[in-house]
Coordinates of C-alpha atoms in Angstrom, one line a residue:
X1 CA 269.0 195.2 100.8
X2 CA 265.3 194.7 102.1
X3 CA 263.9 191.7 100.8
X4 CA 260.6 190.8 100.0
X5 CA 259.8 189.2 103.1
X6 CA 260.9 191.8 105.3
X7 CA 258.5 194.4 103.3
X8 CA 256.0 191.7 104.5
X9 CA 257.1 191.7 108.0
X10 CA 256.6 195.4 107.7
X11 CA 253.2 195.4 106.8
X12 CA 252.0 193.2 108.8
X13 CA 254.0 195.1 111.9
X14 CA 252.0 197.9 111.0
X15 CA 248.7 196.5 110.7
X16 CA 249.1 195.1 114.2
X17 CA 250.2 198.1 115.6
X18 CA 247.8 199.8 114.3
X19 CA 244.9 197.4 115.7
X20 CA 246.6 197.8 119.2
X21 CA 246.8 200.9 119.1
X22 CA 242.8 201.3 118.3
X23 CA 242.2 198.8 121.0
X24 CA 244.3 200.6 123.8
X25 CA 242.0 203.8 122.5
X26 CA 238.6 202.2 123.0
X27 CA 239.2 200.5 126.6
X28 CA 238.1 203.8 128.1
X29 CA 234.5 203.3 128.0
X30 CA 235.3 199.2 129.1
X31 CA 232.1 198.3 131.1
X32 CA 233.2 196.6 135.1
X33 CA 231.1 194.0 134.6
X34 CA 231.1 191.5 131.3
X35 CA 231.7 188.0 129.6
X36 CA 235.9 187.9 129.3
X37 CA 236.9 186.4 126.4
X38 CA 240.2 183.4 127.4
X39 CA 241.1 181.2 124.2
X40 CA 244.1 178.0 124.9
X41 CA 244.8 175.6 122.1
X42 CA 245.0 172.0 124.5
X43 CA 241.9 170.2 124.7
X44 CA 243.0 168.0 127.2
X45 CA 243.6 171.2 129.9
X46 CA 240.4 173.0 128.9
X47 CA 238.2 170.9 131.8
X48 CA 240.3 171.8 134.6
X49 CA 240.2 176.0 133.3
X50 CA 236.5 175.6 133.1
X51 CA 236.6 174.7 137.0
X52 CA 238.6 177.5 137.6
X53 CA 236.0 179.6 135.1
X54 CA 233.4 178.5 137.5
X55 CA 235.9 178.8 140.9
X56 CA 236.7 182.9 139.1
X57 CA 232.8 183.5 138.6
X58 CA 231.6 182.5 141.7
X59 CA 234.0 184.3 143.8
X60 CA 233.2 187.9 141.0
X61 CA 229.5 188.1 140.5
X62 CA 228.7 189.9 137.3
X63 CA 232.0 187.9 135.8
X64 CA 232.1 184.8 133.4
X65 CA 234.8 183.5 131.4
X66 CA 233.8 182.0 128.3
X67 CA 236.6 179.5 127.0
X68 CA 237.3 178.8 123.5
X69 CA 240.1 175.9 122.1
X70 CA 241.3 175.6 118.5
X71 CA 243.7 173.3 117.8
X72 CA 248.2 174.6 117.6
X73 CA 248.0 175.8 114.1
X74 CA 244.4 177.2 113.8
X75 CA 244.9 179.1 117.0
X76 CA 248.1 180.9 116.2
X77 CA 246.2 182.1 112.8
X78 CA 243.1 183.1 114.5
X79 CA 245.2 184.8 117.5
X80 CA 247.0 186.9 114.6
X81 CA 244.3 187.8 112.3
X82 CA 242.2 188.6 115.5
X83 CA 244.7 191.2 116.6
X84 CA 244.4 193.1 112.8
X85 CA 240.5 192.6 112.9
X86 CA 239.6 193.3 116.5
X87 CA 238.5 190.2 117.6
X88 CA 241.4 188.9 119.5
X89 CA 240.5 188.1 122.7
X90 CA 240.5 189.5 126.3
X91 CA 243.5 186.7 127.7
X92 CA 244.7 184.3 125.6
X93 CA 247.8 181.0 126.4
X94 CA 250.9 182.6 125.5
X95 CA 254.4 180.5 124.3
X96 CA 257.8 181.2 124.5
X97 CA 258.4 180.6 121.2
X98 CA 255.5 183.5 120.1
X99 CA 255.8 186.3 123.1
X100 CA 259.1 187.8 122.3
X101 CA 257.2 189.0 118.5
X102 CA 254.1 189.9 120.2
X103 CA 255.8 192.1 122.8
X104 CA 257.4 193.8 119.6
X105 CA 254.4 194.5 118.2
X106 CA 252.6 196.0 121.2
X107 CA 250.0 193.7 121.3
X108 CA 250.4 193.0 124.8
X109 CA 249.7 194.8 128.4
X110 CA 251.9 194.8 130.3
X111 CA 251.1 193.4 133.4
X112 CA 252.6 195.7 135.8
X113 CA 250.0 197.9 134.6
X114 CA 247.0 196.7 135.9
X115 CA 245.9 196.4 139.4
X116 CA 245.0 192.8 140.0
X117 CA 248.5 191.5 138.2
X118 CA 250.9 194.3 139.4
X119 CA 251.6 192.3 142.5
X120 CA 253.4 189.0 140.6
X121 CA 256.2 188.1 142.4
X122 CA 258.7 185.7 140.8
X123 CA 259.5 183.9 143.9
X124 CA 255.6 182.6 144.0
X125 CA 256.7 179.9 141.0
X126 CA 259.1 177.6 140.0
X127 CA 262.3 179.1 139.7
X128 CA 263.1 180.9 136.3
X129 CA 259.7 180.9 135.1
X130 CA 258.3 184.3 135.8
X131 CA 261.0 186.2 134.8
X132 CA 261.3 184.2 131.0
X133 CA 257.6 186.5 130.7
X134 CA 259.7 189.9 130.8
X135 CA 260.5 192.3 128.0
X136 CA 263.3 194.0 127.2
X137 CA 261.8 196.9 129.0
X138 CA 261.8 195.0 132.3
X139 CA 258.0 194.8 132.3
X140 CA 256.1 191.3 132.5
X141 CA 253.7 190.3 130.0
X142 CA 252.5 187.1 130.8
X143 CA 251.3 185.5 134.5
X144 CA 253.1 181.9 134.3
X145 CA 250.3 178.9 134.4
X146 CA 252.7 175.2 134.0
X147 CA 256.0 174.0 133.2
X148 CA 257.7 171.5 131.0
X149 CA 260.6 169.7 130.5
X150 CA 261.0 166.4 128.3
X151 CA 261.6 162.3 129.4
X152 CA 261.4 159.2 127.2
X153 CA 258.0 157.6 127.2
X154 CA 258.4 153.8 126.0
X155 CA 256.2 151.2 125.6
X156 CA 256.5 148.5 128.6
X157 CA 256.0 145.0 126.2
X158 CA 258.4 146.5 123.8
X159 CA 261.0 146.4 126.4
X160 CA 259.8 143.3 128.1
X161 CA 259.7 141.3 124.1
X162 CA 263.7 142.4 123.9
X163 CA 264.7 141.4 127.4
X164 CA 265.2 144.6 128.4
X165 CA 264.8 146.0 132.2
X166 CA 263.2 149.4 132.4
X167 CA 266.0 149.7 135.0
X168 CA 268.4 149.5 131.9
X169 CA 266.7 153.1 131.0
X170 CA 267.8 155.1 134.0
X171 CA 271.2 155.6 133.3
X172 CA 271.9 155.7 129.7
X173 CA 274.2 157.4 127.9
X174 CA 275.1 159.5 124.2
X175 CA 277.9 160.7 122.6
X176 CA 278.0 161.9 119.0
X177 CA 280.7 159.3 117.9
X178 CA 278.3 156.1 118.7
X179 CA 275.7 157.2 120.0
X180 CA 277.0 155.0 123.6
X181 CA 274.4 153.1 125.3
X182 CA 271.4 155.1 124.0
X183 CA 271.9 154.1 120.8
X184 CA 273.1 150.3 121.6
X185 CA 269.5 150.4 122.7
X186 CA 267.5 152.1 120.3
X187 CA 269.3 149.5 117.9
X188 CA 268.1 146.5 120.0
X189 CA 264.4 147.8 119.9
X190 CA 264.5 148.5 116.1
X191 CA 262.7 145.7 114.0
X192 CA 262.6 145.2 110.5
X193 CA 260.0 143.2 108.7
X194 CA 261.2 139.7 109.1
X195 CA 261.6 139.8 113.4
X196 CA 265.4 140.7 112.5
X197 CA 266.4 143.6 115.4
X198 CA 269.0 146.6 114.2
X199 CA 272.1 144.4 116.0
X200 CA 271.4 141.7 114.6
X201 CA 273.2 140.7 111.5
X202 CA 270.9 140.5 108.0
X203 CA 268.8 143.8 109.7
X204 CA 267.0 145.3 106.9
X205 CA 267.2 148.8 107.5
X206 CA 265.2 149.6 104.6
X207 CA 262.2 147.6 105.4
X208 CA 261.1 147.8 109.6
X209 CA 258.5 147.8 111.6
X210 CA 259.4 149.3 114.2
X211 CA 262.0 151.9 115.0
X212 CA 263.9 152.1 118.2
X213 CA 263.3 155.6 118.6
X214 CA 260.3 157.7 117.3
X215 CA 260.6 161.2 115.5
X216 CA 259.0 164.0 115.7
X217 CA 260.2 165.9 111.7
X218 CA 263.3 168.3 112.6
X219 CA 262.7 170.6 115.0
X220 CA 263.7 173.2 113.3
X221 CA 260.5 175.5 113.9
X222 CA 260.7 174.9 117.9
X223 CA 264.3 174.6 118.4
X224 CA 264.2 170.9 118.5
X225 CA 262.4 170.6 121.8
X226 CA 260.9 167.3 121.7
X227 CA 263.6 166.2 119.2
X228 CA 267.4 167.2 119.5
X229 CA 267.2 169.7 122.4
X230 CA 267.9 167.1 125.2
X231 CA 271.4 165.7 123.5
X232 CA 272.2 169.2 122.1
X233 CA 272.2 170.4 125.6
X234 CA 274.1 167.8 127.2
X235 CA 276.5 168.4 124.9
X236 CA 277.0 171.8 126.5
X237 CA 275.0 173.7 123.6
X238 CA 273.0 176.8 123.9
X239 CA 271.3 178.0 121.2
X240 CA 272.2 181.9 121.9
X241 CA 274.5 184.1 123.5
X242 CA 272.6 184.7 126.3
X243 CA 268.9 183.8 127.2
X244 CA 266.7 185.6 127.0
X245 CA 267.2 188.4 124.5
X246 CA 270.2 186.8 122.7
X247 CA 271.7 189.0 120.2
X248 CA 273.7 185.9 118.4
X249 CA 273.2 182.4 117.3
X250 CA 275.0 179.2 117.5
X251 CA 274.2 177.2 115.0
X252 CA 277.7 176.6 113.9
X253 CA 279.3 175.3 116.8
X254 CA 281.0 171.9 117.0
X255 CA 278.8 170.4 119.9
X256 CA 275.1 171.1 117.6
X257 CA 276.5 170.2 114.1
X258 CA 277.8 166.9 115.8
X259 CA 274.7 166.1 117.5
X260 CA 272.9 166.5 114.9
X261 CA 274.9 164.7 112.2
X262 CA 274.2 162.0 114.9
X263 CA 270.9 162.1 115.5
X264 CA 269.9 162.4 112.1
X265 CA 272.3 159.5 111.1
X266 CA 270.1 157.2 113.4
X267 CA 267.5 157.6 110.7
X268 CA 269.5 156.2 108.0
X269 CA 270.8 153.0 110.2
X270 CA 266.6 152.6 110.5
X271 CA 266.7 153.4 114.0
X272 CA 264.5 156.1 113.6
X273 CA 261.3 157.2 111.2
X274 CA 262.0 159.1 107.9
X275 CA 260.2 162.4 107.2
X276 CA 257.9 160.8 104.7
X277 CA 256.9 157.8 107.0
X278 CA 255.6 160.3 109.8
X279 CA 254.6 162.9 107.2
X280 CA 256.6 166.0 107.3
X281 CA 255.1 168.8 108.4
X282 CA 251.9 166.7 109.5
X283 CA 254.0 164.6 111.2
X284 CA 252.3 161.8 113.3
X285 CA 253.4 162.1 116.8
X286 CA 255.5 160.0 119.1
X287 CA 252.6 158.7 121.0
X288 CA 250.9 157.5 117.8
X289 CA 253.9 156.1 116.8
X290 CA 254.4 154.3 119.8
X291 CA 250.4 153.3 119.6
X292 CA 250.8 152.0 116.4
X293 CA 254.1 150.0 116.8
X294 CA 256.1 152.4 114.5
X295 CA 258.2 153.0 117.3
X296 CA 259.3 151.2 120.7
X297 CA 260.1 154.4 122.9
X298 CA 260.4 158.9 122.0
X299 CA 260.9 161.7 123.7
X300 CA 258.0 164.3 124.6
X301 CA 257.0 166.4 126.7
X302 CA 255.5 166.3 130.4
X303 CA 252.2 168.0 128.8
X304 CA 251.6 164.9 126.9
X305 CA 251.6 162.6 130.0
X306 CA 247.5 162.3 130.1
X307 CA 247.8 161.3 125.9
X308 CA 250.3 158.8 126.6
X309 CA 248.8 157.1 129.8
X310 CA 245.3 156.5 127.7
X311 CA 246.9 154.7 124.8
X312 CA 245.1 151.5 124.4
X313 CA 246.0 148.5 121.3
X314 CA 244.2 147.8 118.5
X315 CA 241.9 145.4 120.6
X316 CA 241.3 148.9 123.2
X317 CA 243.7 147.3 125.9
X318 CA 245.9 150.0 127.8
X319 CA 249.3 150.3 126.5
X320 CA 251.8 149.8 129.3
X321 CA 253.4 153.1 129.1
X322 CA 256.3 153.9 131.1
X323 CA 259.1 156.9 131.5
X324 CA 262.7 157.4 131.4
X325 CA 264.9 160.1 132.2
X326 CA 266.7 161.8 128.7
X327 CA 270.3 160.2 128.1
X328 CA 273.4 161.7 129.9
X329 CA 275.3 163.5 127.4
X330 CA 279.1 164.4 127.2
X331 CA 279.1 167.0 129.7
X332 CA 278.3 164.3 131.8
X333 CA 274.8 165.8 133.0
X334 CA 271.6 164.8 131.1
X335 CA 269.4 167.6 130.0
X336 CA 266.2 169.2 129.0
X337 CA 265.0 172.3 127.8
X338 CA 262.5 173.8 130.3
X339 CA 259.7 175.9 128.7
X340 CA 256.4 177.3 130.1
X341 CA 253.3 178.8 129.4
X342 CA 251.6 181.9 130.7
X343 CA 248.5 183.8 130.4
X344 CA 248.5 187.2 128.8
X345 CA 246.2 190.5 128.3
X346 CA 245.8 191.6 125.0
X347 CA 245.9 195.4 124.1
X348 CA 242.3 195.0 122.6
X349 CA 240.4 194.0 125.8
X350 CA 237.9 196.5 126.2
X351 CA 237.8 195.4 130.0
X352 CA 241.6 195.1 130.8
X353 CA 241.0 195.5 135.0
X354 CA 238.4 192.4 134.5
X355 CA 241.2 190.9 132.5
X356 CA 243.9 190.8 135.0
X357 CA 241.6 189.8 137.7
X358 CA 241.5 186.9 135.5
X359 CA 245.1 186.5 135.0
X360 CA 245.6 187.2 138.4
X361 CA 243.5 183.9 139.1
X362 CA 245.1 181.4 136.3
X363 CA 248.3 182.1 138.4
X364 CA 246.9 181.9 142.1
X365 CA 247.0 178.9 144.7
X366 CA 243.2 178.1 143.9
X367 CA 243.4 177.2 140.3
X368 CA 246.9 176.0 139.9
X369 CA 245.5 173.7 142.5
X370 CA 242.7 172.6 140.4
X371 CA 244.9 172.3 137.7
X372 CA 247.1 170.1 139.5
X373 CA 244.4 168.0 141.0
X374 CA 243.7 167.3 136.7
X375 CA 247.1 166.1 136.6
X376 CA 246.6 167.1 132.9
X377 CA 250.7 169.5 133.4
X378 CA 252.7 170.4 136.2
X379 CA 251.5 174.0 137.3
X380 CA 253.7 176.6 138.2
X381 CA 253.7 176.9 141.5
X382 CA 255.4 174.0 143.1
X383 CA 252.2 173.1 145.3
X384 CA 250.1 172.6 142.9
X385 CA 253.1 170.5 141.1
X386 CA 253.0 168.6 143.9
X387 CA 249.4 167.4 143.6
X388 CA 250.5 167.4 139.9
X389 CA 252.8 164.4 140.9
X390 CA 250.6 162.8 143.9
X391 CA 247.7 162.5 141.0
X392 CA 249.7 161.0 138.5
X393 CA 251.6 158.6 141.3
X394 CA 247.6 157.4 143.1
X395 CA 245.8 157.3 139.5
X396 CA 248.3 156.1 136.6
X397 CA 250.7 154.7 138.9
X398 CA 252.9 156.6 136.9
X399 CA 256.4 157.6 138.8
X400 CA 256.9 161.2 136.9
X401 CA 260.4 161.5 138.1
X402 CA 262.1 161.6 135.2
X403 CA 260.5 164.8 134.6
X404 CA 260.5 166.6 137.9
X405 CA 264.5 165.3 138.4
X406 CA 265.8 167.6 135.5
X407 CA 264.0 170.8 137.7
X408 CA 265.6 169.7 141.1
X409 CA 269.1 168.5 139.6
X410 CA 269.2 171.7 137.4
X411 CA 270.0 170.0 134.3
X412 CA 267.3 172.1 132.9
X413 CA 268.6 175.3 130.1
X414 CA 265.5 177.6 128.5
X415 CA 263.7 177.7 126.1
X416 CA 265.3 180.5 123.5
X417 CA 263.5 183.7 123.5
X418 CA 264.9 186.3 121.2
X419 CA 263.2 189.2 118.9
X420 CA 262.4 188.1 115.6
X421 CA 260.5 184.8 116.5
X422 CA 258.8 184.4 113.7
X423 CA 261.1 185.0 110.9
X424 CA 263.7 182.9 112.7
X425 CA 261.0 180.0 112.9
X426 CA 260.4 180.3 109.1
X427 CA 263.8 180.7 108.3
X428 CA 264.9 177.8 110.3
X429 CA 261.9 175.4 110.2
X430 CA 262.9 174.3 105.8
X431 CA 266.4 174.3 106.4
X432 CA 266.4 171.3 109.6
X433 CA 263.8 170.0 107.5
X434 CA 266.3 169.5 104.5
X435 CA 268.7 168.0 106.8
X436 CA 266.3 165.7 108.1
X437 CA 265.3 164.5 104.6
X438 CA 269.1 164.2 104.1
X439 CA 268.9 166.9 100.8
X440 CA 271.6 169.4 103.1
X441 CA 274.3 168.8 104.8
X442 CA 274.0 169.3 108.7
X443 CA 276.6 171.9 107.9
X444 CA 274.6 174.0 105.9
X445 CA 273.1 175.1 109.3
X446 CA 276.5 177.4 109.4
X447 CA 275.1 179.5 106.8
X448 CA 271.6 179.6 108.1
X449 CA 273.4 181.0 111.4
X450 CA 275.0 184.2 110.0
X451 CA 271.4 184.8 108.4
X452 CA 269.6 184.7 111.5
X453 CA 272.5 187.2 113.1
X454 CA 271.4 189.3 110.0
X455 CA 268.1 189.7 111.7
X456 CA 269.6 191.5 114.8
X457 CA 270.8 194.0 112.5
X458 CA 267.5 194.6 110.4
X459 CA 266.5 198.3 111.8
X460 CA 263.5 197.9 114.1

């Protein structure tokens, strides 16, 4: 039976299609020379892609890029209702967890196609990146610009108020039965409101003020990447199949439903936020958690090292932030999902050559280099990683290790790229959400698996 949703789906396939296709018929009279249009949604990269705006325009006269950033959620909207009313842009920041529905709807060029990008080679970036930015068909649709995988940030005089060495970090471990040495600690830097810490006898674990570990809601709309992903995968989990292009879920496997049940259990011992302290689907993050004293230590991100490092008290003194490498797991490996962004042409650039050049650029020595110098993500091409690291090392006297160790020790696993994005990231997103509030059973997730198989079978 076709539900009411996919008659949705439907329509809006068709109104997309049908604005690529109107774009793909007016590039032929695309002037050589013009402004290109290049939207991202992070604030804090947008002054090292102006640099490289001014780097592309000097070296093309009769060029400009003109930059514009809108925050995650507006900029997903806008991106979409720009590609039904013609006024998406030339390039535009591409994810992982978006590409795979955008190639399905032909909204993107393939790259191959266009002069200045049809000479990508894979072997120019970090290993696995480029090829996570290829369709079904073989053809790339996206030039990779940084990488990512996720560490624990923690706050220094936390650790130093329970006696604990950073040292103590480096070689933790998890297992879904106690939760091992990660949990002994999250416990230790849990606080409730009269000093008491969460092993200690008398801890209140319905009144603290401060949480061992910080939350981030489910992670049911991003396949737990700054949440569950890192024990999941030491567990030996993979959300699909295969990767990319799975064509089956597993969601109901032992190794997920067990981590889970654990990881949401640490909310109810008080080690962790509820959804309704961080605030559901607004949910504060872990660095304003951590800012705040809600929490002692999370995990996030390598994007959010510049956010972290400029965290000051309430009396503007810098936080003393430091990192950790994720837990080691059952397998006996620690883990982290490695994701990455990349820059894409849209089907409704009436300049598409121009386009690419610019594409071409994002992903070239020159500007990764800038990039790196901004030490804002780690670029992906490993030089400009390098400066990436040698930034962050000379001016935060940060040691970003525990981030670049899961890329050399290959403890990294992908980020799951599949058709249907978006209706597995609605589906999904409520269900971990009542599991999180504690209203479903983590075993509810068996049903939500054979629906998302259901989607393989909806005819295209």
């Amino acid at each position: 039976m076709i539900t009411f949703r996919h008659r949705i789906r439907t329509a809006a396939v068709a109104l997309l299609t049908a604005a690529a296709l109107t774009g793909c018929a007016s590039t032929t009279g695309s002037s050589a020379n013009g402004t290109i249009e290049y939207w991202l949604w992070d604030s804090a990269q947008q002054p090292g892609y102006q640099k490289c705006a001014d780097a592309f325009a000097k070296a093309n006269p009769g060029l400009k890029i003109h930059i514009s950033q809108y925050g995650w959620d507006a900029y997903w909207s806008k991106l979409t209702a720009g590609f039904i009313a013609d006024t998406a842009p030339d390039v535009f920041t591409d994810h992982l967890s978006k590409f795979a529905q955008y190639v399905d709807l032909k909204v993107l060029r393939p790259l191959d196609d266009l002069g200045p990008t049809s000479g990508i080679k894979d072997g120019d970036y970090q290993q696995g990146l480029a090829e996570l930015w290829k369709g079904q068909d073989g053809k790339r649709y996206g030039a990779p610009k940084d990488w990512d995988t996720i560490a624990i940030f923690y706050d220094g005089a936390a650790l130093k108020a329970a006696g604990v060495d950073p040292a103590e970090l480096e070689n933790l471990t998890w297992n879904p039965q106690d939760g091992g040495t990660f949990e002994k600690l999250v416990a230790h830097l849990s606080i409730d409101e009269k000093g008491v810490r969460g092993d200690e006898p008398g801890f209140d674990k319905s009144h603290v003020k401060t949480h061992g570990l910080a939350s981030e809601g489910s992670g049911g709309g991003g396949w737990g990447q700054t949440q569950w992903s890192a024990f999941a995968g030491s567990a030996g989990w993979q959300a699909t199949d295969k990767n990319p292009w799975g064509t089956k879920f597993n969601l109901d496997q032992p190794a997920l439903q067990d981590t889970l049940s654990w990881y949401f259990g640490m909310v109810q011992k008080g080690y962790m936020p509820s959804y309704e302290e961080i605030g559901g689907a607004n949910a504060i993050g872990t660095d304003k958690q951590i800012q705040s004293g809600t929490a002692a230590m999370g995990l996030s991100g390598s994007w959010m090292i510049s956010s972290f490092t400029k965290l000051t008290d309430s009396a503007g003194k810098k936080l003393d932030i430091g990192l950790a490498p994720t837990p080691i797991g059952p397998s006996g490996k620690r883990a982290s999902m490695f994701n990455g962004l990349a820059d894409s042409v849209t089907t409704l650039s009436k300049q598409p050559e121009n386009s690419a050049k610019w594409v071409a650029f994002l992903s070239g020595a020159e500007c990764q280099n800038i990039i790196g110098q901004s030490g804002v993500v780690f670029p992906a091409r490993p030089a400009g990683t390098q400066l990436a690291i040698a930034y962050n090392k000379s001016e935060r006297k940060l040691d970003v290790t525990p981030f670049t160790r899961q890329v050399a020790d290959k403890t990294t696993f992908l980020f799951p790229v599949t058709t249907n994005a978006a209706d597995i990231a609605a589906l999904m997103a409520p269900r971990f959400d009542a599991v999180y509030i504690g209203s479903s059973p983590v075993s509810s997730l068996t049903k939500l698996n054979t629906q998302l198989d259901e989607l393989f079978k909806v005819a295209q």
